[in-house]
CSV table of C-alpha atoms and ligand atoms in Angstrom, one decimal:
chain,number,residue,atom,x,y,z
A,12,MET,CA,0.0,0.0,0.0
A,13,ILE,CA,2.9,2.4,0.7
A,14,LEU,CA,4.6,3.7,-2.4
A,15,THR,CA,8.3,3.1,-2.4
A,16,SER,CA,10.6,6.1,-2.9
A,17,ASP,CA,11.6,4.6,-6.3
A,18,GLU,CA,7.9,4.4,-7.4
A,19,LYS,CA,7.3,7.9,-6.1
A,20,GLN,CA,10.2,9.2,-8.1
A,21,ILE,CA,9.0,7.5,-11.3
A,22,ILE,CA,5.7,9.3,-11.0
A,23,LEU,CA,7.2,12.6,-10.0
A,24,ASP,CA,9.7,12.5,-12.9
A,25,SER,CA,6.9,11.9,-15.4
A,26,ILE,CA,5.1,15.1,-14.5
A,27,ARG,CA,6.2,18.2,-16.4
A,28,ASP,CA,6.4,21.7,-14.9
A,29,ILE,CA,5.3,24.5,-17.2
A,30,PRO,CA,6.2,27.9,-15.8
A,31,ASP,CA,3.9,30.9,-16.2
A,32,PHE,CA,0.9,28.9,-17.5
A,33,PRO,CA,-1.9,29.8,-17.7
A,34,LYS,CA,-0.6,33.1,-16.3
A,35,PRO,CA,2.6,34.6,-14.9
A,36,GLY,CA,3.7,33.1,-11.6
A,37,ILE,CA,1.8,29.8,-11.9
A,38,ILE,CA,3.8,26.6,-12.3
A,39,PHE,CA,1.4,24.3,-14.1
A,40,LYS,CA,1.8,20.6,-13.3
A,41,ASP,CA,1.3,18.9,-16.7
A,42,ILE,CA,0.1,15.3,-16.3
A,43,THR,CA,-0.1,14.6,-20.1
A,44,THR,CA,3.5,13.4,-19.8
A,45,LEU,CA,2.5,11.0,-17.0
A,46,LEU,CA,-0.4,9.6,-19.1
A,47,SER,CA,1.8,9.0,-22.1
A,48,ASN,CA,4.4,7.2,-20.0
A,49,PRO,CA,3.1,3.6,-19.5
A,50,LYS,CA,5.5,2.8,-16.6
A,51,ALA,CA,4.6,5.9,-14.6
A,52,TYR,CA,0.8,5.6,-15.3
A,53,ASN,CA,0.8,1.9,-14.4
A,54,THR,CA,2.8,2.5,-11.3
A,55,LEU,CA,0.4,5.2,-10.1
A,56,MET,CA,-2.8,3.2,-11.0
A,57,THR,CA,-1.5,0.0,-9.3
A,58,HIS,CA,-0.7,2.0,-6.2
A,59,LEU,CA,-4.2,3.5,-6.1
A,60,GLU,CA,-5.8,0.1,-6.8
A,61,THR,CA,-3.8,-1.5,-3.9
A,62,ARG,CA,-4.7,1.4,-1.5
A,63,TYR,CA,-8.4,1.5,-2.3
A,64,ILE,CA,-9.3,-2.2,-2.8
A,65,SER,CA,-9.9,-2.6,1.0
A,66,TYR,CA,-12.1,0.5,1.3
A,67,ASP,CA,-15.2,-1.3,0.1
A,68,LEU,CA,-16.2,1.7,-2.1
A,69,ASP,CA,-19.4,1.9,-4.1
A,70,TYR,CA,-18.3,4.7,-6.5
A,71,ILE,CA,-15.4,6.8,-7.6
A,72,ALA,CA,-16.3,10.5,-8.4
A,73,GLY,CA,-13.9,12.4,-10.6
A,74,ILE,CA,-13.5,16.2,-11.0
A,75,ASP,CA,-13.8,17.7,-14.5
A,76,ALA,CA,-11.6,17.1,-16.4
A,77,ARG,CA,-8.3,15.5,-15.3
A,78,GLY,CA,-10.0,13.7,-12.4
A,79,PHE,CA,-11.9,11.7,-15.0
A,80,ILE,CA,-8.8,10.1,-16.4
A,81,PHE,CA,-7.6,8.8,-13.1
A,82,GLY,CA,-11.0,8.2,-11.6
A,83,ALA,CA,-12.5,6.2,-14.5
A,84,ALA,CA,-9.4,4.0,-14.8
A,85,LEU,CA,-9.5,3.3,-11.0
A,86,ALA,CA,-13.2,2.6,-11.0
A,87,ASP,CA,-12.7,0.0,-13.7
A,88,ARG,CA,-9.8,-1.6,-11.8
A,89,LEU,CA,-12.0,-1.8,-8.7
A,90,GLY,CA,-15.0,-3.1,-10.6
A,91,ILE,CA,-17.2,-0.2,-9.4
A,92,GLY,CA,-19.1,2.8,-11.0
A,93,PHE,CA,-17.6,6.2,-12.0
A,94,VAL,CA,-19.5,9.5,-11.6
A,95,PRO,CA,-18.3,12.7,-13.2
A,96,VAL,CA,-18.5,16.0,-11.3
A,97,ARG,CA,-18.7,18.5,-14.1
A,98,LYS,CA,-18.3,22.2,-14.7
A,99,LYS,CA,-21.7,24.1,-15.0
A,100,GLY,CA,-23.8,23.4,-18.0
A,101,LYS,CA,-22.4,20.1,-19.2
A,102,LEU,CA,-24.6,17.5,-17.6
A,103,PRO,CA,-27.8,16.7,-19.5
A,104,TYR,CA,-30.1,15.5,-16.7
A,105,THR,CA,-31.3,17.2,-13.4
A,106,THR,CA,-28.3,18.4,-11.5
A,107,VAL,CA,-27.4,19.7,-8.1
A,108,ALA,CA,-24.8,22.6,-8.1
A,109,GLU,CA,-22.3,24.2,-5.8
A,110,LYS,CA,-20.5,27.5,-6.3
A,111,TYR,CA,-17.0,28.2,-5.2
A,112,SER,CA,-14.8,31.3,-5.3
A,113,LEU,CA,-11.8,31.8,-7.6
A,114,GLU,CA,-9.3,34.6,-7.3
A,115,TYR,CA,-11.7,36.8,-9.4
A,116,GLY,CA,-15.3,35.8,-9.4
A,117,PHE,CA,-16.6,32.2,-8.9
A,118,ASP,CA,-17.1,28.9,-10.7
A,119,GLU,CA,-19.7,26.2,-10.3
A,120,VAL,CA,-19.6,22.4,-10.3
A,121,GLU,CA,-22.6,20.1,-10.8
A,122,ILE,CA,-23.5,16.4,-10.3
A,123,HIS,CA,-26.5,14.4,-11.5
A,124,ILE,CA,-29.1,14.3,-8.8
A,125,ASP,CA,-29.4,10.5,-9.1
A,126,ALA,CA,-25.6,9.9,-9.6
A,127,PHE,CA,-25.3,7.4,-6.8
A,128,GLY,CA,-28.6,5.5,-7.2
A,129,GLU,CA,-31.8,5.7,-5.2
A,130,ASN,CA,-30.5,4.5,-1.8
A,131,GLY,CA,-28.5,6.9,0.3
A,132,GLY,CA,-25.2,6.3,2.2
A,133,LYS,CA,-23.1,5.1,-0.8
A,134,LYS,CA,-19.4,5.2,-0.1
A,135,VAL,CA,-17.6,7.5,-2.6
A,136,LEU,CA,-14.0,8.3,-3.2
A,137,LEU,CA,-13.5,11.7,-4.8
A,138,ILE,CA,-10.4,12.1,-7.0
A,139,ASP,CA,-8.6,14.9,-8.9
A,140,ASP,CA,-5.1,15.5,-10.3
A,141,LEU,CA,-4.1,18.3,-8.0
A,142,ILE,CA,-5.2,20.3,-5.0
A,143,ALA,CA,-4.2,24.0,-4.9
A,144,THR,CA,-6.5,26.2,-2.8
A,145,GLY,CA,-8.9,23.3,-2.3
A,146,GLY,CA,-12.0,25.3,-3.5
A,147,THR,CA,-12.9,22.9,-6.3
A,148,ALA,CA,-12.6,19.7,-4.2
A,149,LYS,CA,-14.5,21.2,-1.3
A,150,ALA,CA,-17.4,22.1,-3.6
A,151,ALA,CA,-17.3,18.7,-5.3
A,152,ALA,CA,-17.2,16.9,-1.9
A,153,SER,CA,-20.2,18.9,-0.7
A,154,LEU,CA,-22.1,17.8,-3.9
A,155,ILE,CA,-21.6,14.2,-2.9
A,156,ASP,CA,-23.1,14.9,0.5
A,157,LYS,CA,-26.0,16.9,-1.1
A,158,VAL,CA,-27.2,14.0,-3.2
A,159,GLY,CA,-27.1,11.6,-0.2
A,160,ALA,CA,-23.8,9.8,-0.5
A,161,THR,CA,-20.8,9.8,1.8
A,162,CYS,CA,-17.4,11.1,0.6
A,163,VAL,CA,-15.1,8.7,2.5
A,164,GLU,CA,-11.8,10.2,1.2
A,165,VAL,CA,-10.5,12.7,-1.3
A,166,CYS,CA,-7.5,11.6,-3.3
A,167,PHE,CA,-5.1,13.8,-5.3
A,168,ILE,CA,-2.1,12.8,-7.4
A,169,MET,CA,-0.4,16.1,-6.3
A,170,GLU,CA,-0.9,18.4,-3.4
A,171,LEU,CA,0.6,21.9,-3.3
A,172,GLU,CA,1.2,21.9,0.4
A,173,PHE,CA,2.1,25.5,0.8
A,174,LEU,CA,-1.4,26.6,-0.2
A,175,ASN,CA,-2.9,24.5,2.6
A,176,GLY,CA,-6.0,23.7,0.5
A,177,LYS,CA,-6.7,20.6,2.6
A,178,LYS,CA,-7.9,22.7,5.6
A,179,GLY,CA,-11.3,23.3,4.1
A,180,ILE,CA,-12.1,19.7,3.2
A,181,GLN,CA,-13.9,17.7,5.9
A,182,ALA,CA,-13.2,14.2,4.6
A,183,PRO,CA,-9.8,12.6,5.0
A,184,VAL,CA,-7.3,13.7,2.2
A,185,TYR,CA,-4.7,11.4,0.6
A,186,SER,CA,-2.1,12.9,-1.8
A,187,VAL,CA,0.2,10.6,-3.7
A,188,LEU,CA,2.8,13.4,-4.1
A,189,VAL,CA,3.1,16.3,-1.7
A,190,ILE,CA,4.9,19.2,-3.2
A,191,ASP,CA,6.3,21.9,-0.8
B,53,AMP,P1,-8.1,24.6,-6.5
B,53,AMP,O1,-9.6,24.7,-6.5
B,53,AMP,O2,-7.4,25.9,-6.2
B,53,AMP,O3,-7.6,23.5,-5.5
B,53,AMP,O4,-7.6,24.2,-7.9
B,53,AMP,C1,-7.6,22.8,-8.3
B,53,AMP,C2,-8.0,22.6,-9.7
B,53,AMP,O5,-7.3,23.5,-10.6
B,53,AMP,C3,-7.7,21.2,-10.1
B,53,AMP,O6,-8.7,20.7,-10.9
B,53,AMP,C4,-6.4,21.3,-10.9
B,53,AMP,O7,-6.4,20.5,-12.0
B,53,AMP,C5,-6.3,22.8,-11.3
B,53,AMP,N1,-5.0,23.4,-10.9
B,53,AMP,C6,-4.7,24.4,-10.0
B,53,AMP,N2,-3.5,24.7,-9.9
B,53,AMP,C7,-2.8,23.9,-10.8
B,53,AMP,C8,-1.4,23.8,-11.2
B,53,AMP,N3,-0.4,24.5,-10.6
B,53,AMP,N4,-1.1,22.9,-12.1
B,53,AMP,C9,-2.1,22.1,-12.7
B,53,AMP,N5,-3.4,22.2,-12.4
B,53,AMP,C10,-3.8,23.1,-11.5
């Protein structure tokens, strides 16, 4: 279950830093180079499968859009369903929405009202590629609660620790790579 330092390094080395994207001062963590590297992607997915196999999860929920890539692959490995948490206006059926603040203005995420079936209390793991301020994940986790399921953990491939985004999230947080 614990990632060895060699495995951690393989994953870390596969992620590309793009300075000043999408705006000056931001170092964008580009996971396209992880996805195109079969050894790194497999190392990551095998680690996540090993960690979460014992959680007895009912669903994985992934955050638009990079959370879909890891979440859908993990759901298939665990033999459970995948639920997308999408940016506003993309989901076709009845939705529940949650706003969250950005540096300037706000954004909104949505989930289908029946995403986790008719019976409440389903155990859900929420996943995204990266946590920065934590606003997106906090809003996504509250959507899971709003539609009657339980967010048992929130998982990130990377955590930008210096932004302390974890503090606003009630559920336990697991980050594969913690970047200080
Ligand atoms: P936040 O709500 O501030 O935690 O931002 C998290 C969302 O923004 C995630 O969906 C990330 O994919 C994206 N994001 C924020 N900062 C970065 C970064 N430095 N590199 C890549 N993605 C980022």
